[in-house]
Short mmCIF file of C-alpha atoms in Angstrom, two decimals:
data_model
loop_
_atom_site.label_atom_id
_atom_site.label_comp_id
_atom_site.label_asym_id
_atom_site.label_seq_id
_atom_site.Cartn_x
_atom_site.Cartn_y
_atom_site.Cartn_z
CA MET F 1 53.52 22.98 24.03
CA MET F 2 50.14 22.04 22.54
CA ALA F 3 47.30 24.86 21.42
CA LYS F 4 44.06 24.31 20.55
CA CYS F 5 41.78 25.43 17.32
CA PRO F 6 39.65 28.29 18.62
CA VAL F 7 36.73 27.02 16.14
CA CYS F 8 36.58 23.36 16.69
CA GLU F 9 39.23 23.15 19.71
CA THR F 10 41.55 20.51 17.84
CA GLU F 11 44.79 20.39 19.51
CA TYR F 12 47.86 21.48 17.23
CA THR F 13 51.52 22.40 17.62
CA PRO F 14 51.96 26.04 17.24
CA ASN F 15 54.29 27.28 14.29
CA GLU F 16 54.07 23.95 12.92
CA VAL F 17 50.64 24.09 11.06
CA GLU F 18 49.05 26.78 9.29
CA THR F 19 45.44 25.36 8.72
CA CYS F 20 43.40 23.44 11.30
CA SER F 21 43.26 19.85 9.90
CA VAL F 22 39.70 19.56 11.12
CA CYS F 23 37.75 22.51 10.20
CA GLY F 24 40.22 24.44 8.09
CA TYR F 25 40.76 27.68 10.27
CA ASP F 26 43.90 29.84 9.55
CA LEU F 27 46.15 29.08 12.33
CA THR F 28 48.88 31.23 11.28
CA PRO F 29 50.22 33.45 14.44
CA TYR F 30 50.00 37.13 14.16
CA PRO F 31 53.26 39.04 13.23
CA PRO F 32 54.75 40.99 16.20
CA ILE F 33 53.42 44.38 16.06
CA ILE F 34 55.46 47.35 17.95
CA GLY F 35 53.00 48.34 20.94
CA GLY F 36 50.99 45.40 20.68
CA ILE F 37 47.82 44.49 18.83
CA PRO F 38 45.28 47.17 18.97
CA SER F 39 41.99 46.44 21.03
CA GLY F 40 39.91 47.26 18.29
CA PHE F 41 41.40 44.57 15.73
CA LEU F 42 41.43 41.91 18.75
CA GLU F 43 37.54 42.48 19.30
CA LYS F 44 37.10 42.32 15.64
CA GLU F 45 39.09 39.07 15.33
CA LYS F 46 37.07 37.61 18.71
CA LYS F 47 33.69 38.16 16.48
CA ARG F 48 35.30 36.66 13.55
CA ILE F 49 36.19 33.72 15.69
CA ALA F 50 32.82 33.59 17.09
CA ALA F 51 30.91 33.33 14.19
CA ALA F 52 33.31 30.99 12.38
CA LYS F 53 32.67 28.87 15.80
CA ARG F 54 28.86 28.88 15.17
CA VAL F 55 29.42 27.89 11.46
CA TRP F 56 31.36 24.96 12.63
CA GLN F 57 29.03 23.85 15.08
CA LEU F 58 26.11 24.31 12.93
CA SER F 59 27.77 22.30 10.30
CA GLN F 60 28.50 19.44 12.93
CA SER F 61 24.89 19.73 13.67
CA GLN F 62 23.70 18.89 10.01
CA VAL F 63 26.19 16.43 9.88
CA GLU F 64 24.97 14.70 12.74
CA SER F 65 21.14 14.99 11.48
CA ALA F 66 22.45 13.63 8.22
CA GLN F 67 24.10 10.65 9.89
CA LEU F 68 21.04 9.95 11.86
CA MET F 69 18.76 9.82 8.83
CA VAL F 70 21.03 7.75 6.80
CA SER F 71 21.19 5.40 10.04
CA LYS F 72 17.08 5.39 9.81
CA VAL F 73 17.02 4.61 6.08
CA GLN F 74 19.57 1.87 6.46
CA SER F 75 17.24 0.49 9.31
CA GLN F 76 14.31 0.51 7.15
CA LEU F 77 16.29 -1.03 4.06
CA ASP F 78 17.09 -3.76 6.46
CA GLU F 79 13.71 -4.45 7.82
CA MET F 80 12.35 -5.06 4.30
CA THR F 81 15.38 -7.03 3.36
CA ARG F 82 14.32 -9.17 6.13
CA LYS F 83 10.97 -9.57 5.05
CA ILE F 84 11.66 -10.10 1.48
CA ASP F 85 13.72 -13.09 3.20
CA GLY F 86 10.78 -14.27 4.91
CA PHE F 87 8.69 -13.98 1.82
CA THR F 88 11.49 -16.02 -0.14
CA GLN F 89 11.45 -18.55 2.63
CA SER F 90 7.86 -18.87 2.61
CA GLN F 91 7.47 -19.15 -1.00
CA SER F 92 10.13 -21.79 -1.03
CA GLN F 93 8.03 -23.73 1.77
CA LEU F 94 5.22 -23.49 -0.49
CA GLU F 95 6.83 -25.13 -3.35
CA SER F 96 7.91 -28.08 -0.96
CA GLN F 97 4.26 -28.51 0.41
CA ILE F 98 2.71 -28.42 -3.26
CA GLU F 99 5.35 -31.05 -4.10
CA ALA F 100 4.57 -32.78 -1.12
CA ILE F 101 1.03 -32.87 -1.77
CA ALA F 102 1.53 -33.93 -5.43
CA SER F 103 3.59 -36.77 -4.26
CA GLN F 104 0.87 -37.59 -1.67
CA LEU F 105 -1.73 -37.71 -4.22
CA GLN F 106 0.25 -39.81 -6.57
CA SER F 107 0.92 -42.19 -3.74
CA GLN F 108 -3.04 -42.30 -2.76
CA SER F 109 -3.92 -42.82 -6.35
CA GLN F 110 -1.55 -45.79 -6.95
CA ALA F 111 -2.85 -47.22 -3.56
CA ILE F 112 -6.29 -46.69 -4.45
CA ALA F 113 -5.63 -48.41 -7.80
CA SER F 114 -3.67 -51.21 -5.93
CA GLN F 115 -6.69 -51.64 -3.93
CA LEU F 116 -9.33 -51.42 -6.84
CA LYS F 117 -7.07 -54.26 -8.55
CA SER F 118 -7.07 -56.35 -5.47
CA GLN F 119 -11.22 -55.88 -4.90
CA ASN F 120 -11.74 -56.72 -8.75
CA GLU F 121 -9.34 -59.90 -8.44
CA ALA F 122 -11.31 -60.64 -5.19
CA ILE F 123 -14.97 -59.93 -7.07
CA ALA F 124 -13.45 -62.03 -9.73
CA SER F 125 -12.44 -64.86 -7.70
CA GLN F 126 -16.02 -64.64 -5.78
CA LEU F 127 -17.80 -64.40 -9.22
CA GLN F 128 -15.95 -67.65 -10.26
CA SER F 129 -16.83 -69.25 -7.17
CA GLN F 130 -20.70 -68.15 -7.52
CA ASN F 131 -20.39 -69.40 -11.11
CA GLU F 132 -19.36 -72.83 -9.91
CA ALA F 133 -21.88 -72.73 -7.28
CA ILE F 134 -24.94 -71.51 -9.17
CA ALA F 135 -23.93 -72.96 -12.57
CA SER F 136 -27.87 -73.78 -13.14
CA GLN F 137 -28.73 -70.07 -12.49
CA SER F 138 -29.29 -68.00 -15.58
CA GLN F 139 -26.76 -66.01 -17.39
CA SER F 140 -28.69 -62.61 -17.10
CA ARG F 141 -28.67 -63.00 -13.13
CA LEU F 142 -25.13 -63.27 -13.28
CA GLU F 143 -24.50 -60.04 -15.17
CA SER F 144 -26.66 -58.33 -13.11
CA GLN F 145 -24.70 -59.14 -9.94
CA ILE F 146 -21.41 -58.48 -11.73
CA GLU F 147 -22.49 -54.92 -12.98
CA ALA F 148 -23.94 -54.33 -9.44
CA ILE F 149 -20.53 -54.94 -7.82
CA ALA F 150 -18.65 -52.85 -10.36
CA SER F 151 -20.64 -49.93 -10.21
CA GLN F 152 -20.43 -49.95 -6.29
CA SER F 153 -16.62 -50.19 -6.60
CA GLN F 154 -16.19 -47.39 -9.08
CA SER F 155 -18.59 -45.13 -6.86
CA ARG F 156 -16.53 -45.82 -3.93
CA LEU F 157 -13.16 -44.89 -5.81
CA GLU F 158 -14.41 -41.59 -7.17
CA SER F 159 -15.60 -40.30 -3.91
CA GLN F 160 -12.49 -40.81 -2.32
CA ILE F 161 -10.57 -39.39 -4.99
CA GLU F 162 -12.79 -36.17 -4.78
CA ALA F 163 -12.60 -36.06 -1.20
CA ILE F 164 -8.85 -36.02 -1.40
CA ALA F 165 -8.57 -33.58 -4.32
CA SER F 166 -10.76 -31.01 -2.40
CA GLN F 167 -9.03 -31.16 0.61
CA SER F 168 -5.66 -30.49 -0.94
CA GLN F 169 -7.22 -27.62 -2.87
CA SER F 170 -8.51 -25.95 -0.12
CA ARG F 171 -5.30 -26.60 1.96
CA LEU F 172 -3.43 -25.04 -1.18
CA GLU F 173 -5.70 -21.98 -1.50
CA SER F 174 -5.40 -20.94 1.92
CA GLN F 175 -1.47 -21.00 1.87
CA ILE F 176 -1.12 -19.01 -1.45
CA GLU F 177 -3.86 -16.51 0.33
CA ALA F 178 -1.52 -16.28 3.24
CA ILE F 179 1.66 -15.64 1.18
CA ALA F 180 -0.10 -13.03 -1.21
CA SER F 181 -1.32 -11.17 2.09
CA GLN F 182 2.33 -10.97 3.53
CA LEU F 183 3.64 -9.70 -0.05
CA GLN F 184 0.80 -6.88 -0.06
CA SER F 185 2.04 -5.89 3.42
CA ILE F 186 5.57 -5.75 2.13
CA THR F 187 4.89 -4.05 -1.01
CA GLU F 188 2.70 -1.28 0.76
CA ALA F 189 5.67 -0.70 3.46
CA VAL F 190 7.85 0.13 0.55
CA ALA F 191 5.59 2.29 -1.59
CA ASP F 192 4.81 4.28 1.60
CA THR F 193 8.42 5.12 2.21
CA PRO F 194 8.71 8.78 0.92
CA ILE F 195 11.70 10.71 -0.69
CA VAL F 196 12.19 13.68 1.31
CA SER F 197 15.66 14.61 -0.09
CA SER F 198 17.06 15.46 -3.41
CA SER F 199 20.57 14.52 -4.63
CA SER F 200 21.48 18.26 -4.23
CA GLY F 201 21.17 18.21 -0.61
CA PHE F 202 17.93 19.94 -0.08
CA ASP F 203 15.92 18.05 2.69
CA TYR F 204 12.00 18.08 2.11
CA THR F 205 11.00 16.46 5.56
CA GLN F 206 9.25 19.49 6.58
CA LEU F 207 7.02 19.76 3.80
CA HIS F 208 6.21 16.06 3.89
CA ARG F 209 5.33 16.20 7.68
CA LEU F 210 3.17 19.43 7.24
CA LEU F 211 1.36 17.76 4.08
CA LYS F 212 0.78 14.42 5.85
CA SER F 213 -0.86 15.97 8.89
CA GLY F 214 -3.05 18.38 6.69
CA GLN F 215 -1.25 21.67 7.37
CA TRP F 216 -2.25 22.97 3.74
CA LYS F 217 -1.19 26.81 4.45
CA ALA F 218 1.97 26.09 6.39
CA ALA F 219 3.10 23.53 3.68
CA ASP F 220 2.10 26.03 0.93
CA GLN F 221 4.62 28.45 2.76
CA GLU F 222 6.94 26.22 3.04
CA THR F 223 6.65 25.24 -0.67
CA ALA F 224 7.73 28.79 -1.57
CA LYS F 225 10.73 28.84 0.97
CA MET F 226 12.17 25.62 -0.33
CA MET F 227 11.86 26.82 -4.13
CA LEU F 228 13.76 30.05 -3.41
CA ALA F 229 16.40 28.25 -1.61
CA VAL F 230 16.68 25.89 -4.39
CA ALA F 231 17.10 28.53 -6.88
CA GLY F 232 19.43 30.36 -4.56
CA LYS F 233 17.00 33.35 -4.68
CA THR F 234 15.90 33.61 -0.66
CA GLN F 235 17.26 36.82 -0.36
CA ARG F 236 15.59 38.44 -3.37
CA GLY F 237 12.37 36.77 -2.52
CA TYR F 238 11.02 35.76 -5.88
CA LEU F 239 11.81 33.51 -9.00
CA GLY F 240 12.37 34.90 -12.40
CA GLU F 241 11.58 33.36 -15.83
CA ASN F 242 15.26 31.93 -15.95
CA ASP F 243 15.09 30.61 -12.55
CA ILE F 244 11.93 28.54 -13.46
CA GLU F 245 13.33 27.41 -16.63
CA ASN F 246 16.54 26.20 -14.75
CA PHE F 247 14.92 24.84 -11.79
CA PRO F 248 16.06 21.34 -10.84
CA CYS F 249 13.73 18.53 -12.24
CA GLU F 250 14.53 16.30 -9.16
CA ASP F 251 13.54 18.91 -6.89
CA LEU F 252 10.53 20.07 -8.66
CA ARG F 253 9.50 16.25 -9.00
CA ILE F 254 9.79 15.60 -5.27
CA ILE F 255 7.77 18.75 -4.26
CA ASP F 256 4.83 17.90 -6.64
CA GLY F 257 4.88 14.38 -5.92
CA LEU F 258 4.61 15.12 -2.32
CA TRP F 259 1.45 17.49 -2.87
CA VAL F 260 0.08 14.92 -5.17
CA LYS F 261 0.04 12.13 -2.98
CA HIS F 262 -0.96 13.91 0.32
CA SER F 263 -3.86 15.43 -1.34
CA ASN F 264 -4.82 12.23 -3.37
CA GLY F 265 -4.55 14.03 -6.73
CA LEU F 266 -6.41 17.14 -5.42
CA PHE F 267 -3.28 19.58 -5.37
CA GLY F 268 0.02 19.89 -7.17
CA PHE F 269 1.91 21.49 -10.05
CA SER F 270 1.22 18.77 -12.28
CA VAL F 271 -2.39 18.80 -11.47
CA GLN F 272 -2.50 22.51 -12.15
CA LYS F 273 -0.62 22.00 -15.64
CA GLN F 274 -3.22 19.64 -16.93
CA ILE F 275 -6.16 22.02 -15.86
CA TYR F 276 -3.92 25.01 -17.61
CA ILE F 277 -3.68 22.83 -20.88
CA ASN F 278 -7.23 21.89 -20.65
CA CYS F 279 -8.33 25.60 -20.54
CA GLY F 280 -6.28 25.84 -23.86
CA GLY F 281 -2.85 27.12 -22.57
CA LYS F 282 0.10 25.64 -24.34
CA PRO F 283 3.11 24.82 -22.05
CA ASP F 284 5.80 26.23 -24.37
CA GLY F 285 6.49 29.21 -21.94
CA SER F 286 4.65 31.84 -23.82
CA TYR F 287 1.76 33.49 -22.44
CA PRO F 288 -1.45 32.29 -23.49
CA GLY F 289 -3.70 35.64 -23.47
CA ASP F 290 -5.92 36.99 -20.89
CA THR F 291 -8.79 34.90 -22.13
CA ILE F 292 -7.33 31.82 -21.45
CA TRP F 293 -5.42 32.72 -18.29
CA TYR F 294 -8.69 33.97 -16.76
CA ARG F 295 -10.40 30.69 -17.49
CA PHE F 296 -7.42 28.75 -15.84
CA ALA F 297 -7.56 31.15 -12.74
CA ASP F 298 -11.50 30.67 -12.65
CA GLU F 299 -11.10 26.71 -12.67
CA VAL F 300 -8.77 26.37 -10.00
CA GLY F 301 -10.43 29.07 -7.92
CA TRP F 302 -7.95 32.01 -8.04
CA ARG F 303 -10.57 34.20 -9.41
CA VAL F 304 -14.22 34.40 -8.07
CA GLY F 305 -16.79 36.33 -9.95
CA GLY F 306 -14.26 37.86 -12.12
CA SER F 307 -12.22 39.13 -9.22
CA TRP F 308 -8.77 37.69 -8.34
CA LEU F 309 -8.56 36.75 -4.52
CA SER F 310 -6.19 38.22 -2.01
CA SER F 311 -3.89 35.66 -0.13
CA LYS F 312 -6.16 35.76 2.81
CA ASP F 313 -9.12 34.64 0.92
CA TYR F 314 -7.44 31.21 -0.42
CA THR F 315 -9.12 27.95 0.86
CA PHE F 316 -6.84 25.70 2.63
CA SER F 317 -9.41 22.90 3.04
CA PRO F 318 -9.43 19.92 0.51
CA GLY F 319 -13.28 19.61 1.21
CA SER F 320 -14.03 23.13 -0.22
CA ALA F 321 -10.98 23.90 -2.47
CA LYS F 322 -11.17 23.48 -6.15
CA ARG F 323 -8.96 21.05 -7.61
CA GLY F 324 -5.53 22.75 -8.48
CA HIS F 325 -6.06 25.50 -6.04
CA LEU F 326 -2.55 24.87 -4.24
CA PRO F 327 0.12 25.64 -4.16
CA PHE F 328 0.04 29.44 -5.14
CA THR F 329 2.51 31.15 -3.04
CA ILE F 330 5.43 30.93 -5.34
CA ARG F 331 6.19 34.21 -6.52
CA ILE F 332 7.44 34.99 -10.07
CA ASP F 333 8.94 38.22 -11.15
CA ASN F 334 7.18 39.64 -7.77
CA TRP F 335 3.92 38.37 -9.14
CA VAL F 336 1.87 35.87 -7.24
CA TYR F 337 2.38 33.30 -10.28
CA THR F 338 0.13 34.64 -12.95
CA ASP F 339 1.48 35.84 -16.32
CA MET F 340 4.55 33.73 -15.83
CA TYR F 341 2.83 30.44 -14.90
CA SER F 342 3.22 29.29 -18.62
CA SER F 343 7.23 29.32 -17.77
CA LEU F 344 6.53 26.75 -14.79
CA ALA F 345 4.23 24.84 -17.22
CA HIS F 346 6.88 24.59 -19.47
CA ARG F 347 9.24 23.43 -17.06
CA LEU F 348 7.07 20.64 -16.12
CA VAL F 349 6.83 19.38 -19.42
CA THR F 350 10.63 19.38 -20.06
CA CYS F 351 11.12 17.77 -16.78
CA SER F 352 8.25 14.94 -17.83
CA ILE F 353 6.03 15.82 -14.73
#
């Protein structure tokens, strides 16, 4: 008789398997106990099974979300591949058209040369006849007629060549502009595809959405939440010096890149780092001293008139905020990052950000 795993409901044969092949839950049966299993133990076991079931359902939901994200990324890659294939085909067509135009020009030039040769032969024949008919006319009059006819033929030939070259050049420029426009669209579509997850499995989709929609305060809070999660300090609620010095470069680069991109270079850790250096701070992990630190805080708008701002007084509007004002809610050693900011600046340098 088959039984079902109490966590994932996968069927199994009792007494033949010890662990569920799907979720890994312990399926070993309880040993016989005289008088039956105590009700308190059974109630505790039910709660443990319910908790394991919730964890299993949550993990399955995360797997489905990850599969959906992979599917979306694959669709985007397929679309970009189709566009690039279309561009390659257009480029091939352009090369074929250029070769056809060159061949056409060569044929037309040969036809014009042949026509000119025929015209010259006709003119020569006509001149010969005229020479015989007007043998009594002066040599100067004959030379004038020859020059006039040659000049007319040359002028007609040059006009035809210029007209053909102008038409060919215009068509070629139009085709090149159309292909360049298409390539620009493809390039912009690829560049706009954001990186919202790191190889360590942390997803920054929510931070990307908040920044893109201009929800700066919510994005600042999301940044703090994500950095605590990455460092494994969510319960403690703040980051220490070692946490900053060992913070993954990839995650730090993604967070900073999203802030810089969506603020058009106004906000971000790398922006703050440059201002910190410009104020005289050295990104070597050592405290720069009160003078440099206060100068930096004044530059990014964390101090006004010599007084530090409280969290409710920070500016969340790009139109009125100073450069480097955000993000600011990352907590370091239980202080809103002040003295320990040099550790963050040093980590940015070691990560080449």
